[in-house]
Short mmCIF file of C-alpha atoms and ligand atoms in Angstrom, two decimals:
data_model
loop_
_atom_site.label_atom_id
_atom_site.label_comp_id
_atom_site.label_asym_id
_atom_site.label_seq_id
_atom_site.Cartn_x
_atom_site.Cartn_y
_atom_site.Cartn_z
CA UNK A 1428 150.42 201.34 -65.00
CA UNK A 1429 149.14 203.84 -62.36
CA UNK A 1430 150.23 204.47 -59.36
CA UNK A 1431 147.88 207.04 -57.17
CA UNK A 1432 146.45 207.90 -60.31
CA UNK A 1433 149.70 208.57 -61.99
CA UNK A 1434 151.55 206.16 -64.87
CA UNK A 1435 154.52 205.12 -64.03
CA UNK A 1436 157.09 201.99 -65.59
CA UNK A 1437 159.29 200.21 -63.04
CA UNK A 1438 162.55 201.64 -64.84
CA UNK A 1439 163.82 204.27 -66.96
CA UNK A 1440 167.37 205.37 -68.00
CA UNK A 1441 168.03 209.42 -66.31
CA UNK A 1442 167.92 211.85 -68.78
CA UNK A 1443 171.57 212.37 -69.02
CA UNK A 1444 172.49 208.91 -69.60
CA UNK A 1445 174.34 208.57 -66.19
CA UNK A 1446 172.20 206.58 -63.96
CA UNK A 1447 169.05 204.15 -64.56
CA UNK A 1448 166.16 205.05 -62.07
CA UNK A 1449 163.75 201.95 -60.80
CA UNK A 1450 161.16 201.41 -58.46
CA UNK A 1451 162.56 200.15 -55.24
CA UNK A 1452 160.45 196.85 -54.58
CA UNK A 1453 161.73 196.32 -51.16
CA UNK A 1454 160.41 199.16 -50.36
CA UNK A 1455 156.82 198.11 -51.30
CA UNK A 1456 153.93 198.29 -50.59
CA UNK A 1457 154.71 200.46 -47.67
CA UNK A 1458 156.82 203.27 -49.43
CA UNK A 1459 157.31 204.19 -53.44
CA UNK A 1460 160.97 204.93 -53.06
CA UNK A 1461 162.92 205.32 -56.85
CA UNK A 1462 166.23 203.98 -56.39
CA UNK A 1463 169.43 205.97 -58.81
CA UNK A 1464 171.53 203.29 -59.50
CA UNK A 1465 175.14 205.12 -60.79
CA UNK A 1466 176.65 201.95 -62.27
CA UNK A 1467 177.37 198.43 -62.94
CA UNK A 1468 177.94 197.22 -59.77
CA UNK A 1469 174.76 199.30 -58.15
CA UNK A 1470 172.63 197.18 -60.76
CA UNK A 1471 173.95 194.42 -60.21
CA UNK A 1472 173.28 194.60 -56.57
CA UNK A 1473 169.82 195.69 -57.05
CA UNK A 1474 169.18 193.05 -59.19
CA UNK A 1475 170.78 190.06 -56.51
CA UNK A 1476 168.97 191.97 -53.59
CA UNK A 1477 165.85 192.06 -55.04
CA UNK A 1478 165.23 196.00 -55.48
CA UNK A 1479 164.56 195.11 -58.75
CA UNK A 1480 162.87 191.51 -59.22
CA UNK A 1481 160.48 190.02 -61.82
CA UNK A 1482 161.92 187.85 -64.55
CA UNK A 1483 161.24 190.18 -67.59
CA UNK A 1484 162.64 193.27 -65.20
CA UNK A 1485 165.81 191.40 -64.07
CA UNK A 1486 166.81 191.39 -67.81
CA UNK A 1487 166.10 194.86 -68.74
CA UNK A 1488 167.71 195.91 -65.60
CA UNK A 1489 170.53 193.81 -66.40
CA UNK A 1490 171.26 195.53 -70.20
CA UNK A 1491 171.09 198.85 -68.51
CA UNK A 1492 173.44 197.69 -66.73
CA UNK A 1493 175.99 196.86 -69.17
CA UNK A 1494 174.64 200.33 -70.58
CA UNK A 1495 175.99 201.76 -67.74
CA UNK A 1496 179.53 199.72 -67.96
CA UNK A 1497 179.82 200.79 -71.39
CA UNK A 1498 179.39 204.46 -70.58
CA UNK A 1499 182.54 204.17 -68.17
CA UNK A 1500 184.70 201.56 -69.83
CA UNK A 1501 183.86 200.49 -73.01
CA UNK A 1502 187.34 197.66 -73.70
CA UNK A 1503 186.34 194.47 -74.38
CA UNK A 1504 187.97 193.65 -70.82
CA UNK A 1505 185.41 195.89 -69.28
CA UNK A 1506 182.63 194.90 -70.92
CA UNK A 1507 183.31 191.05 -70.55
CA UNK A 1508 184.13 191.86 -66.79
CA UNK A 1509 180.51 193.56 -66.49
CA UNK A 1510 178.16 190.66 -68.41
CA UNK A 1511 179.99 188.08 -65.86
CA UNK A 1512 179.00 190.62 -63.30
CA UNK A 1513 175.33 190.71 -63.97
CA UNK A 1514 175.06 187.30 -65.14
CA UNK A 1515 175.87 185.77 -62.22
CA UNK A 1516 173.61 188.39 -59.97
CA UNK A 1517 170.44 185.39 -59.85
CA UNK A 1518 170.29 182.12 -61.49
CA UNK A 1519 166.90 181.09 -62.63
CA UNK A 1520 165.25 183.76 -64.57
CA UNK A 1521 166.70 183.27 -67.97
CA UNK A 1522 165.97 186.49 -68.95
CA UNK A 1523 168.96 187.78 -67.64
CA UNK A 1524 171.34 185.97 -69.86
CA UNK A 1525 168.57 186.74 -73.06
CA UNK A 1526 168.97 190.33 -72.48
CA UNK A 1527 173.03 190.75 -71.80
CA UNK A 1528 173.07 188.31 -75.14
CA UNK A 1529 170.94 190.46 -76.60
CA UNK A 1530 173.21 193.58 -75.24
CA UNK A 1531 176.60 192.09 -76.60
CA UNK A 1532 175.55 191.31 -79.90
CA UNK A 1533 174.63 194.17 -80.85
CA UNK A 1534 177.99 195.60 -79.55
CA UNK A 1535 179.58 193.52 -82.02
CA UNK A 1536 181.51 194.84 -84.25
CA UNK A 1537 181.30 198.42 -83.17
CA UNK A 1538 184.11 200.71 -81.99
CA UNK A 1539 184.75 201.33 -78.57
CA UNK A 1540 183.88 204.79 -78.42
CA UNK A 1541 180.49 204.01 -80.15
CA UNK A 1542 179.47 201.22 -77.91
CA UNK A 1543 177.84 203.21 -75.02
CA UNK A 1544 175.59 204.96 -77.26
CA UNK A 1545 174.39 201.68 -78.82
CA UNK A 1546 174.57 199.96 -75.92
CA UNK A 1547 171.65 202.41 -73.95
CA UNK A 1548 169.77 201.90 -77.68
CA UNK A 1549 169.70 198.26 -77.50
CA UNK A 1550 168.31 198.50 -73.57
CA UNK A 1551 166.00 200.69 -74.63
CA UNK A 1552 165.13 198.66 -77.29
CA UNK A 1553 164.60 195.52 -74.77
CA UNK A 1554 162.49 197.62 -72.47
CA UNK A 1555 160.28 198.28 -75.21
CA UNK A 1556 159.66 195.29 -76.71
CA UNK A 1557 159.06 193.97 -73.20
CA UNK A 1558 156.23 196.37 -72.36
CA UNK A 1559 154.91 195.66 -76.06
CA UNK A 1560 155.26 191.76 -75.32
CA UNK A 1561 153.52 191.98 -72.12
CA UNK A 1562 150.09 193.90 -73.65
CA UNK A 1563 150.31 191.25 -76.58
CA UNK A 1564 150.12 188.93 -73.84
CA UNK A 1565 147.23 190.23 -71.79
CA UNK A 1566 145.83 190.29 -75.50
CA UNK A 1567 145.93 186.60 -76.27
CA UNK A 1568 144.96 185.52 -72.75
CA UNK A 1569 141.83 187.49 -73.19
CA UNK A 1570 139.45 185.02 -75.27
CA UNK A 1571 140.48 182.28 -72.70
CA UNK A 1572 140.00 184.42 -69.79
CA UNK A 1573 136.78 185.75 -71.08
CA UNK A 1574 135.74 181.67 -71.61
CA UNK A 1575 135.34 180.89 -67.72
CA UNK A 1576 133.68 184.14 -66.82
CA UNK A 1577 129.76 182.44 -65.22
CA UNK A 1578 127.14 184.67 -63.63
CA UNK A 1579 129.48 186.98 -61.11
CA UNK A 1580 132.92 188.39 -61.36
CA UNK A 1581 135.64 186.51 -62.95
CA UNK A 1582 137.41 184.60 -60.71
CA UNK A 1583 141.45 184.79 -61.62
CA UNK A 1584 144.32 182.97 -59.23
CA UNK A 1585 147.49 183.80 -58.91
CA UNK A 1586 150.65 183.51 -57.56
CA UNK A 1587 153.88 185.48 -56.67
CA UNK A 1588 154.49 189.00 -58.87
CA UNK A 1589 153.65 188.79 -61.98
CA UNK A 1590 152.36 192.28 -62.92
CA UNK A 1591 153.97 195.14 -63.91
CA UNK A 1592 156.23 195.89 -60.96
CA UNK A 1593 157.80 192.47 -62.78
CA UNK A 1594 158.47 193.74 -66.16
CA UNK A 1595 158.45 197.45 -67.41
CA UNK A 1596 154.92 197.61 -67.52
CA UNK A 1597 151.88 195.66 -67.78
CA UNK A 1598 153.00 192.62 -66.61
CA UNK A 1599 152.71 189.43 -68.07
CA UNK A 1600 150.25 187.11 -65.89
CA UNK A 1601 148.20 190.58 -64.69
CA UNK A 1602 148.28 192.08 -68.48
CA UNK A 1603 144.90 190.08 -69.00
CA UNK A 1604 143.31 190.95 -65.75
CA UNK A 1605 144.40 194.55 -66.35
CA UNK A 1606 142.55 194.85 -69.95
CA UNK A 1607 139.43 192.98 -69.00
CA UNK A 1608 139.24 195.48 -65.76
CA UNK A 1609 139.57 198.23 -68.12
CA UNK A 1610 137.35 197.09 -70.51
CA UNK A 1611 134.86 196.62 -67.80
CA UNK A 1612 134.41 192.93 -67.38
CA UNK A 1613 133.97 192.34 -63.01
CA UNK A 1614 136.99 190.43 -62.65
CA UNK A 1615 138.42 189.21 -59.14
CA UNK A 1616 142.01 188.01 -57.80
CA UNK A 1617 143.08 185.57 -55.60
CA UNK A 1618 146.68 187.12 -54.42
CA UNK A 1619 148.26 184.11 -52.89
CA UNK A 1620 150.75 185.80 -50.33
CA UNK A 1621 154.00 184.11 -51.34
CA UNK A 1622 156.17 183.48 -48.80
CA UNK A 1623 158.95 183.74 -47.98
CA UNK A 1624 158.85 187.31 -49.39
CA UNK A 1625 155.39 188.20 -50.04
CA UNK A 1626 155.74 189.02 -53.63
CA UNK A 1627 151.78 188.75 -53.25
CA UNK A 1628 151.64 191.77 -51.28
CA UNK A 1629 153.57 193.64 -54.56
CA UNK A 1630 150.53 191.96 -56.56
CA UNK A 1631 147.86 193.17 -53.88
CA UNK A 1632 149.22 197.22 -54.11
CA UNK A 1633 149.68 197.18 -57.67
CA UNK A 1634 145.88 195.74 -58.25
CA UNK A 1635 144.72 198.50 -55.80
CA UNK A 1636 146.57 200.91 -57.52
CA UNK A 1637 144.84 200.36 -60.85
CA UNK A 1638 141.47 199.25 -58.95
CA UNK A 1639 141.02 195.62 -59.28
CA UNK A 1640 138.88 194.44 -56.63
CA UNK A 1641 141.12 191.45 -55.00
CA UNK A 1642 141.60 189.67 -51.87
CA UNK A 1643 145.42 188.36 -50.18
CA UNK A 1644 145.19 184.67 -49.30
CA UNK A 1645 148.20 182.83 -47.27
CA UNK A 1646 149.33 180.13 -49.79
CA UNK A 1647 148.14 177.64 -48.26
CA UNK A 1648 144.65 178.85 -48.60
CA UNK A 1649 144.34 178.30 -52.52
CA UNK A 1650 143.94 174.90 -52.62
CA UNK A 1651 141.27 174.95 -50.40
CA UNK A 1652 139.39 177.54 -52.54
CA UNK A 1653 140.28 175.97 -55.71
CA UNK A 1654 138.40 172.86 -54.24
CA UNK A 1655 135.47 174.93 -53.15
CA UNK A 1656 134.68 175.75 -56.88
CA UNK A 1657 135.96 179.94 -56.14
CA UNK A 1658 138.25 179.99 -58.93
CA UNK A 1659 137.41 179.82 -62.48
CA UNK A 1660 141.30 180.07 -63.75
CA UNK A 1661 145.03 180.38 -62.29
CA UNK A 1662 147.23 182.11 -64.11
CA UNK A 1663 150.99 182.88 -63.63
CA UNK A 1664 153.84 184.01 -64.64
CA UNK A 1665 157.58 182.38 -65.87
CA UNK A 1666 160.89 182.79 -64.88
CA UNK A 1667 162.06 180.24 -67.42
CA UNK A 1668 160.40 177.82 -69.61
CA UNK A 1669 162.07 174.63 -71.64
CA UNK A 1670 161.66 174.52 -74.92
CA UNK A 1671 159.06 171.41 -74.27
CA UNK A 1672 156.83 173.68 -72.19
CA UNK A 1673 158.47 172.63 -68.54
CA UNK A 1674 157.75 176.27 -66.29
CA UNK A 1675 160.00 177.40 -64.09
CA UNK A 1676 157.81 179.64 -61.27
CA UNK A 1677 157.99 180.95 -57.85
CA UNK A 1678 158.29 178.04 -54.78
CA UNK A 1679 154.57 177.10 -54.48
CA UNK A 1680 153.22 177.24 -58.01
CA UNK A 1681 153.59 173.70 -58.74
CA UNK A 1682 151.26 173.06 -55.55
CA UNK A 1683 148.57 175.18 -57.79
CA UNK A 1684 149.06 173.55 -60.74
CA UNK A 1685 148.26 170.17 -58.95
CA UNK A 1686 145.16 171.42 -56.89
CA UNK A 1687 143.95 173.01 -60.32
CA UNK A 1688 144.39 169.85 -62.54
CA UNK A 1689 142.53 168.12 -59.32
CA UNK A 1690 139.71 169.62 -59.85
CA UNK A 1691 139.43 170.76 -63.41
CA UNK A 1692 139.95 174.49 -63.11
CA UNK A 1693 142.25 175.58 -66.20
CA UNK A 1694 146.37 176.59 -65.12
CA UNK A 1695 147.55 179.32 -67.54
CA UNK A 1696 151.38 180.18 -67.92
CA UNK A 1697 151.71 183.57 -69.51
CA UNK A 1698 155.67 184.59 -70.50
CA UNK A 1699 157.19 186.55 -73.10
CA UNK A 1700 159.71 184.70 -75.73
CA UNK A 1701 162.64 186.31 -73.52
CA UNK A 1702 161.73 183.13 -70.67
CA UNK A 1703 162.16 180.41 -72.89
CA UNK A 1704 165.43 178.90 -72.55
CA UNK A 1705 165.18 176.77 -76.15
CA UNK A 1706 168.63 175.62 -74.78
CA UNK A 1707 167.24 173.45 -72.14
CA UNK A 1708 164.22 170.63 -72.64
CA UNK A 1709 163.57 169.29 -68.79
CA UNK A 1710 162.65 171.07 -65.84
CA UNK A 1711 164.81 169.41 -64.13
CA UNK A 1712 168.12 171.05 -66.20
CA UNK A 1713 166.83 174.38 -64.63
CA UNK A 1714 169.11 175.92 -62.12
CA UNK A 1715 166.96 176.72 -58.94
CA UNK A 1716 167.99 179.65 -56.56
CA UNK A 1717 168.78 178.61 -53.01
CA UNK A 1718 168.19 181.64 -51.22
CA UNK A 1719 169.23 182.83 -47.75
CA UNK A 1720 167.73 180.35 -44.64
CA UNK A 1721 167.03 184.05 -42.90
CA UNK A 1722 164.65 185.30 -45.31
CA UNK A 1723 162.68 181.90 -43.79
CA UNK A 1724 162.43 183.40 -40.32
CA UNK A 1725 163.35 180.40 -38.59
CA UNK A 1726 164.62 180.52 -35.14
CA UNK A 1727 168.79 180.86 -34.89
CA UNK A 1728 169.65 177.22 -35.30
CA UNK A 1729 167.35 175.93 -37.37
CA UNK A 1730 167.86 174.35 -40.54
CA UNK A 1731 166.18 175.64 -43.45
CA UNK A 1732 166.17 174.57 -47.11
CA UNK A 1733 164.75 177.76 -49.19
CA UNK A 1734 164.53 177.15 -52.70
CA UNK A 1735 163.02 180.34 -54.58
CA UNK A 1736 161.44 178.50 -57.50
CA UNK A 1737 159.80 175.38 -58.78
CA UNK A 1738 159.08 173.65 -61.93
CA UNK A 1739 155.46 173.22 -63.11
CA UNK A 1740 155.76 169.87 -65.21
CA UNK A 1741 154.19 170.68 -69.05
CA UNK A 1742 151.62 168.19 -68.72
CA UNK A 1743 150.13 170.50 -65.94
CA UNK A 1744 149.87 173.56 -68.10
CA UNK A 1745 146.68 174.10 -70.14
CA UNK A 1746 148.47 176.36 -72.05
CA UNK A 1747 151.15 178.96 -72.33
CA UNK A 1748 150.65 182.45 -73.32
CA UNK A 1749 153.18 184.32 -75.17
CA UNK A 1750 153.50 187.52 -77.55
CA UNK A 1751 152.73 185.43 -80.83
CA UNK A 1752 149.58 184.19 -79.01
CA UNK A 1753 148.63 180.69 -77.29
CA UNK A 1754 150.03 177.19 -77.70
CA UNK A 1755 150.26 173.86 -76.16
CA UNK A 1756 152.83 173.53 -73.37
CA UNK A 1757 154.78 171.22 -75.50
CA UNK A 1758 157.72 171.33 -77.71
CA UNK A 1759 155.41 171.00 -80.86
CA UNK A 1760 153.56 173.86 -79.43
CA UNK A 1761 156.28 176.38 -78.73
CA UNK A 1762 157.83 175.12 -82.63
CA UNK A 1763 154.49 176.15 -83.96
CA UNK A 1764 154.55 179.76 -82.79
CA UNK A 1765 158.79 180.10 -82.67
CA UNK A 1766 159.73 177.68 -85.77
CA UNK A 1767 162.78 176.21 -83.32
CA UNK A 1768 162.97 173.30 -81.68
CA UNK A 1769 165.73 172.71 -79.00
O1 MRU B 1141 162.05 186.09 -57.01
P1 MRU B 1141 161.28 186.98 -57.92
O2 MRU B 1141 160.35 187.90 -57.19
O3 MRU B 1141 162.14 187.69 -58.92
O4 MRU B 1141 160.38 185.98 -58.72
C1 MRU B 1141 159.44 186.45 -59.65
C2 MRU B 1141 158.54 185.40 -60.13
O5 MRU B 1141 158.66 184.23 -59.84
C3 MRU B 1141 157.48 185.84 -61.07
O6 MRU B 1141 156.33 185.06 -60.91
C4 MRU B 1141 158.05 185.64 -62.45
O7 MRU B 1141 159.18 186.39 -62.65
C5 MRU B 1141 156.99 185.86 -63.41
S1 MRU B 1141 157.30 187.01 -64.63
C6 MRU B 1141 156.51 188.39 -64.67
#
């Protein structure tokens, strides 16, 4: 997407195959700093400080990763060494494991001195299919978007970062919003802030960049406007989904999902295949990150619980949007457009 009129994806091997470049999101929105990350271990730091964040982005960054371990060891030893690495960077965004899967199998059964050639093809191959996922997304979510547009602009809600800064491009909750501004429908969005680390803030420059009019809210603002009648559809992204529709999201999404299903305003979950854990049917089997007390800003002694996600309950969702189109949040619905169940 553009940035200061320029296109730009959040990540991109270097030419010569030594580094992987990415947008550094803690610098944002203040600076557009591109981080050169030289090897395993500098990914997998970016990826558990949050340089690089986004579910979709934490598993492409993770494969280049193991792109990058292959290029300097590529033994078995090494490679097994590197996946534990990354795999263990952050917990909740399934992603991760999907695309170092993804990674090793198609190392299998080729030679050592092979594998870091085909292990940069298969990361490339994952970043592509993610930006290709993501506009199929913003595809399917159009019809229903288009549905609860009245008299004046649409009125869209969201939450956390789920736009293109999340994935390699497009995004997966702002893909829709993104095409309809494009294709000139008047479209407006609710940024809900997202403490603690104002993800909404990445949502609010990234909209500006590409020049969808939007306003930042504090999260505790949208249920307010969501009772006022100001939003005509939430819609957010996934870091993992059950295979019977259950949504893992950032902290503070389930609160939307309530006030929405309060008042009748429709709560769209839009996610590539690569954050459906088919392994896992409840929410409640989904491992939630516990992050640092500091990132709170609490006083020095003060206790703080600081759990980085929640987990939208299926029943909540009025529907899930994914690559192959829309379904029910259900495990019949996500059988219908994958043919698995769990
Ligand atoms: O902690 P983060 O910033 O990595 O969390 C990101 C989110 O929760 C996004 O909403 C999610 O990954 C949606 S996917 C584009």
């Amino acid at each position: 997407m553009r940035v200061a009129g320029k296109e730009m994806r959040t990540i991109w091997p270097s030419p010569d195959r030594r580094a992987v470049l990415a947008i550094d999101q803690r610098a944002l929105p203040g600076r557009l700093e591109i981080a050169r990350l030289e090897g395993v271990e500098a990914v997998a730091h970016a990826i558990r400080d949050m340089l690089v964040r986004g579910a979709p982005l934490i598993g492409v960054a993770a494969a280049y990763g193991l792109a990058l371990a292959a290029a300097r060891d590529p033994s078995d030893a090494a490679l097994d060494a590197a996946r534990a690495l990354l795999g263990a960077t952050r917990p909740t965004a399934v992603n991760l494991r999907w695309a170092l899967d993804r990674v090793g199998a198609a190392l299998a059964n080729v030679p050592p001195v092979r594998r870091a050639e085909a292990a940069f093809a298969e990361a490339d191959a994952i970043a592509e299919d993610d930006v290709r996922m993501c506009r199929q997304i913003g595809e399917h979510a159009l019809p229903l978007l288009r549905a609860r547009k009245g008299e004046g602009p649409l009125r869209v809600m969201t939450h956390c970062n789920a736009g293109w800064l999340a994935t390699v491009d497009w995004g997966t909750a702002l893909a829709p919003v993104y095409l309809l501004h494009r294709a000139g429908v008047e479209v407006h969005v609710w940024v809900s802030e997202t403490r603690p680390r104002n993800q909404g803030h990445l949502t609010a420059w990234e909209l500006a960049g590409e020049g969808v009019p939007h306003t930042l809210i504090v999260d505790n603002a949208a249920g307010h406007l969501i009772a006022r009648g100001e939003v005509d559809a939430v819609i957010v992204g996934s870091d993992r989904t059950t295979a019977a529709g259950d949504v893992a999201n950032k902290v503070g999404t389930y609160l939307k999902a309530l006030a929405a299903r309060a008042h009748g305003v429709p709560f769209y979950v839009a996610l590539p295949s690569s954050s459906i854990d088919f392994r896992v049917t409840r929410g409640a089997e989904i491992p939630i990150e516990q992050r640092d007390g500091r990132e709170v800003g609490a006083g020095v002694g003060v206790a703080v619980q600081n759990p980085a996600f929640d987990v939208t309950p299926a029943h909540l969702v009025s529907a899930l949007i994914t690559e192959r189109g829309v379904c029910a949040a259900s495990a019949e619905g996500l059988a219908a457009l994958f043919g698995r169940a769990a």
